[in-house]
Backbone as JSON, one array per atom type, in Angstrom:
{
  "sequence": "MARVVNLSAGILLSGFFGSRAHVARLWTRVGLRDTLHRAGLRDTADGTCHPAAR",
  "N": [[93.39, 94.03, 102.45], [93.7, 92.62, 105.84], [93.59, 94.27, 109.37], [94.31, 96.35, 111.82], [92.63, 97.08, 114.7], [93.46, 98.93, 117.98], [92.56, 100.28, 120.94], [93.63, 100.43, 123.13], [96.58, 102.04, 123.95], [99.68, 101.08, 123.0], [102.78, 98.39, 121.18], [104.71, 97.99, 119.13], [106.49, 95.37, 118.05], [109.36, 95.17, 115.03], [110.78, 93.36, 111.84], [113.3, 92.32, 108.98], [114.69, 90.34, 107.62], [116.94, 87.64, 106.58], [118.56, 86.98, 103.81], [121.07, 89.47, 102.72], [120.31, 90.78, 100.45], [118.16, 90.5, 100.39], [116.88, 91.68, 102.42], [117.96, 93.95, 101.95], [116.12, 93.97, 99.27], [113.39, 94.42, 100.67], [113.22, 96.57, 102.77], [113.61, 98.92, 100.9], [111.18, 98.82, 99.47], [109.72, 98.78, 101.01], [109.98, 101.48, 101.7], [109.21, 102.37, 99.62], [106.52, 102.69, 99.31], [105.85, 103.82, 102.06], [106.68, 106.63, 101.12], [105.19, 106.99, 98.84], [102.67, 107.03, 100.27], [102.57, 108.79, 102.13], [102.44, 111.19, 99.63], [99.9, 110.9, 98.78], [99.45, 108.85, 97.35], [98.56, 105.77, 97.96], [96.48, 103.84, 99.56], [95.02, 106.09, 101.33], [92.38, 105.88, 102.38], [90.97, 104.69, 105.34], [92.79, 104.43, 107.46], [95.53, 103.82, 110.17], [97.06, 106.38, 110.09], [94.27, 107.54, 108.64], [91.85, 107.12, 109.74], [88.59, 105.53, 109.13], [85.25, 108.18, 108.57], [82.87, 107.83, 111.61]],
  "CA": [[94.56, 94.24, 103.29], [93.72, 92.6, 107.02], [93.92, 95.73, 109.91], [94.21, 95.75, 113.53], [92.17, 98.52, 115.94], [94.05, 98.98, 118.85], [91.53, 100.03, 121.62], [94.32, 101.1, 123.94], [98.36, 102.25, 123.67], [100.2, 99.31, 122.61], [104.03, 98.84, 120.8], [104.54, 96.5, 118.13], [108.49, 95.73, 117.44], [108.93, 94.14, 113.49], [112.13, 93.77, 111.71], [113.5, 91.8, 108.83], [115.68, 88.41, 108.37], [117.03, 86.9, 105.69], [119.58, 87.11, 103.64], [121.01, 91.58, 102.8], [119.97, 91.34, 99.35], [116.24, 90.9, 100.64], [116.32, 92.51, 102.9], [117.72, 95.15, 100.96], [114.4, 94.52, 98.24], [112.1, 94.95, 101.77], [113.34, 97.29, 103.01], [113.4, 99.32, 99.59], [109.26, 98.28, 98.43], [108.02, 99.49, 102.71], [110.52, 102.45, 101.58], [108.4, 103.28, 98.39], [104.92, 101.75, 99.62], [105.66, 104.85, 102.58], [106.95, 107.64, 100.0], [103.38, 106.95, 98.1], [101.41, 107.31, 101.03], [102.48, 110.26, 102.18], [101.91, 112.21, 98.58], [98.4, 110.46, 98.96], [99.1, 108.92, 96.4], [98.6, 104.83, 97.95], [96.69, 103.56, 101.38], [94.92, 107.74, 102.03], [91.27, 105.66, 103.37], [91.16, 104.22, 106.49], [94.59, 103.16, 107.5], [95.35, 104.63, 111.32], [96.65, 107.38, 109.48], [93.35, 108.2, 107.98], [90.44, 106.07, 110.62], [87.33, 106.07, 108.96], [84.19, 108.85, 109.46], [82.5, 107.46, 111.63]],
  "C": [[93.45, 93.34, 104.97], [94.83, 94.39, 107.8], [94.01, 95.58, 110.95], [94.31, 97.25, 113.92], [92.9, 98.08, 116.89], [92.79, 99.75, 120.12], [93.15, 100.62, 122.88], [95.99, 101.21, 123.39], [99.01, 100.36, 123.43], [101.81, 99.75, 121.91], [103.87, 97.92, 120.62], [105.77, 96.61, 117.33], [108.45, 94.24, 116.33], [110.61, 94.24, 113.21], [111.65, 92.64, 110.34], [114.58, 90.65, 108.84], [115.84, 87.59, 106.69], [118.43, 87.24, 105.31], [120.7, 89.02, 102.47], [120.57, 91.71, 101.33], [118.23, 91.0, 99.69], [116.3, 91.72, 101.27], [116.55, 93.55, 102.53], [116.53, 95.79, 100.46], [113.8, 95.18, 99.48], [111.66, 95.97, 101.76], [113.09, 98.71, 101.44], [111.82, 99.64, 99.02], [108.6, 99.11, 99.9], [108.87, 100.77, 101.65], [109.35, 103.73, 100.44], [107.03, 103.34, 99.32], [105.43, 103.74, 100.7], [105.94, 106.21, 102.29], [105.53, 108.07, 99.72], [101.93, 107.89, 99.7], [101.25, 108.46, 101.73], [102.16, 111.53, 101.19], [101.07, 111.67, 99.03], [98.32, 110.02, 98.3], [98.65, 106.94, 96.76], [97.85, 104.68, 99.81], [96.29, 105.14, 101.68], [93.22, 107.22, 102.91], [91.79, 105.15, 104.22], [92.28, 103.11, 106.73], [94.33, 103.95, 109.6], [96.08, 105.2, 111.04], [94.98, 108.22, 109.02], [92.07, 107.09, 108.26], [89.07, 106.89, 109.34], [86.54, 107.44, 109.61], [83.8, 108.0, 110.53], [81.62, 108.35, 112.77]]
}
């Protein structure tokens, strides 16, 4: 998975597009990934929330 490192403050605008069913599936998947992440069960190292120790 590619990651982006911001060297200064920035703003990201993003969204889903397509049929309502497609958007609902994407929204559900993102919500599940976020829930698992917050529970410490997924993507817990070297990310925006958990930068690698330097």
